[in-house]
Amino acid sequence: GENVEQHPSTLSVQEGDSAVIKCTYSDSASNYFPWYKQELGKGPQLIIDIRSNVGEKKDQRIAVTLNKTAKHFSLHITETQPEDSAVYFCAASSLLNTGFQKLVFGTGTRLLVSP
Amino acid sequence: EPEVTQTPSHQVTQMGQEVILRCVPISNHLYFYWYRQILGQKVEFLVSFYNNEISEKSEIFDDQFSVERPDGSNFTLKIRSTKLEDSAMYFCASSLGGLEETQYFGPGTRLLVL
C-alpha cells in the first residue's frame, strides 16, 4: 500500500521568511496530493491540493510542486505570518473507479513562525 | 459555507463500554469517512462508506467497530467494547466524489478510554 514520508517534523522560521515542507510517496498510482493545516484542537483543513497532471499550483502565499518521476511533492509558504503556525500534513491517494479516495497522511510538520 | 459537524466534542468512557460518535456530513456529499489520530501521531484512515455500504476499511477497523447512516443526515461510528488504545481523536470527513475528491474534515471527537 501507499506510504507517505514527510520532512521536517518541526520547522521554526522568522516572520516573513519562507517555509518548505517536503513529502515523498511510494505508490506510482497515486494521483491526488492534498495538504492540510491542523490548528490545535481542530480538524485538518484543506489548504491546497494538486493532481498528477499538474506540476505546480499556487494560491497567494502558498504553492505546491509535484515531481511524479521522483515521487515527491512540496509545500512552499512565502512571507510567513504568525497565524501560519500549525501542524501541516501532506497526503496522497488514488481515485478509484468508485469515486472513493483513501487518503494516506504523512507524519506532519509542526511549523512555528516567530514574530 | 457548509461544514462537517461532529458530536460530542469530547467523550470519556470506561474500558469495555460502547460509544457512538456522530457526524453530520456536508449535505450533498456522497462519500463518508472516519479517520483516527492518536495524540501526537498522524491521521490514520479507518473506513469509507458509500451507498450505505463500507467501501474500504483498514486493519484498525476490526469487529469492534461499525458504521451506520441511520438517516439521511447522520453518519455514526460505533465502538462496541472500548479498549484503552482506542483513546484518540476521531475525525469524520465527507466528499462529493468522482472528480471532486476533496475531503472535508469535521472538528473531531476526542475519546478518552479509562
Coordinates of C-alpha atoms in Angstrom, one line a residue, chain A residues 3-4 31-32 36 38 41-46 49 51 89 93 95-108, chain B residues 31 33 35 37 40-45 48 50 55-56 89 91 95 97-108 110:
Chain A
N3 CA 3.4 5.1 2.3
V4 CA 4.0 8.8 2.7
N31 CA -2.7 10.9 -8.4
Y32 CA -4.1 13.3 -5.8
Y36 CA -4.0 20.0 5.3
Q38 CA -4.3 21.5 11.6
G41 CA -7.8 21.1 18.9
K42 CA -9.3 21.4 15.4
G43 CA -9.7 19.1 12.4
P44 CA -7.5 19.1 9.4
Q45 CA -8.4 21.9 7.0
L46 CA -7.5 21.7 3.3
D49 CA -4.1 20.3 -3.4
R51 CA -3.4 16.5 -9.1
F89 CA 0.1 17.3 6.9
S93 CA -4.3 9.0 -2.7
L95 CA -9.1 7.9 -7.2
L96 CA -10.7 4.5 -7.6
N97 CA -13.5 3.9 -10.2
T98 CA -16.0 4.0 -7.3
G99 CA -15.1 7.7 -6.8
F100 CA -13.6 6.8 -3.4
Q101 CA -10.4 8.2 -2.1
K102 CA -8.3 6.8 0.7
L103 CA -6.0 9.4 2.0
V104 CA -2.7 8.3 3.4
F105 CA -1.2 11.0 5.5
G106 CA 2.4 12.0 6.3
T107 CA 3.6 12.3 9.8
G108 CA 3.1 16.0 10.0
Chain B
Y31 CA -18.7 9.6 0.4
Y33 CA -15.0 8.5 6.0
Y35 CA -10.1 8.7 10.5
Q37 CA -5.4 10.4 15.2
G40 CA 0.9 13.4 18.5
Q41 CA 0.7 10.9 15.6
K42 CA -0.5 11.1 12.1
V43 CA -4.1 10.9 10.9
E44 CA -5.0 7.3 10.0
F45 CA -7.7 6.0 7.7
S48 CA -15.0 4.7 4.0
Y50 CA -20.8 4.9 0.1
S55 CA -16.2 0.7 0.6
E56 CA -12.9 0.0 2.3
M89 CA -9.2 12.0 18.2
F91 CA -12.4 12.7 12.6
S95 CA -16.5 14.3 -0.2
G97 CA -17.0 12.0 -5.0
G98 CA -15.9 11.4 -8.6
L99 CA -13.6 14.1 -9.8
E100 CA -14.4 16.3 -6.8
E101 CA -12.4 14.2 -4.4
T102 CA -11.6 16.9 -1.8
Q103 CA -12.3 15.5 1.6
Y104 CA -13.6 18.0 4.2
F105 CA -13.0 17.1 7.8
G106 CA -15.0 17.8 10.9
P107 CA -13.6 19.2 14.1
G108 CA -13.2 15.8 15.7
R110 CA -11.7 13.4 21.5

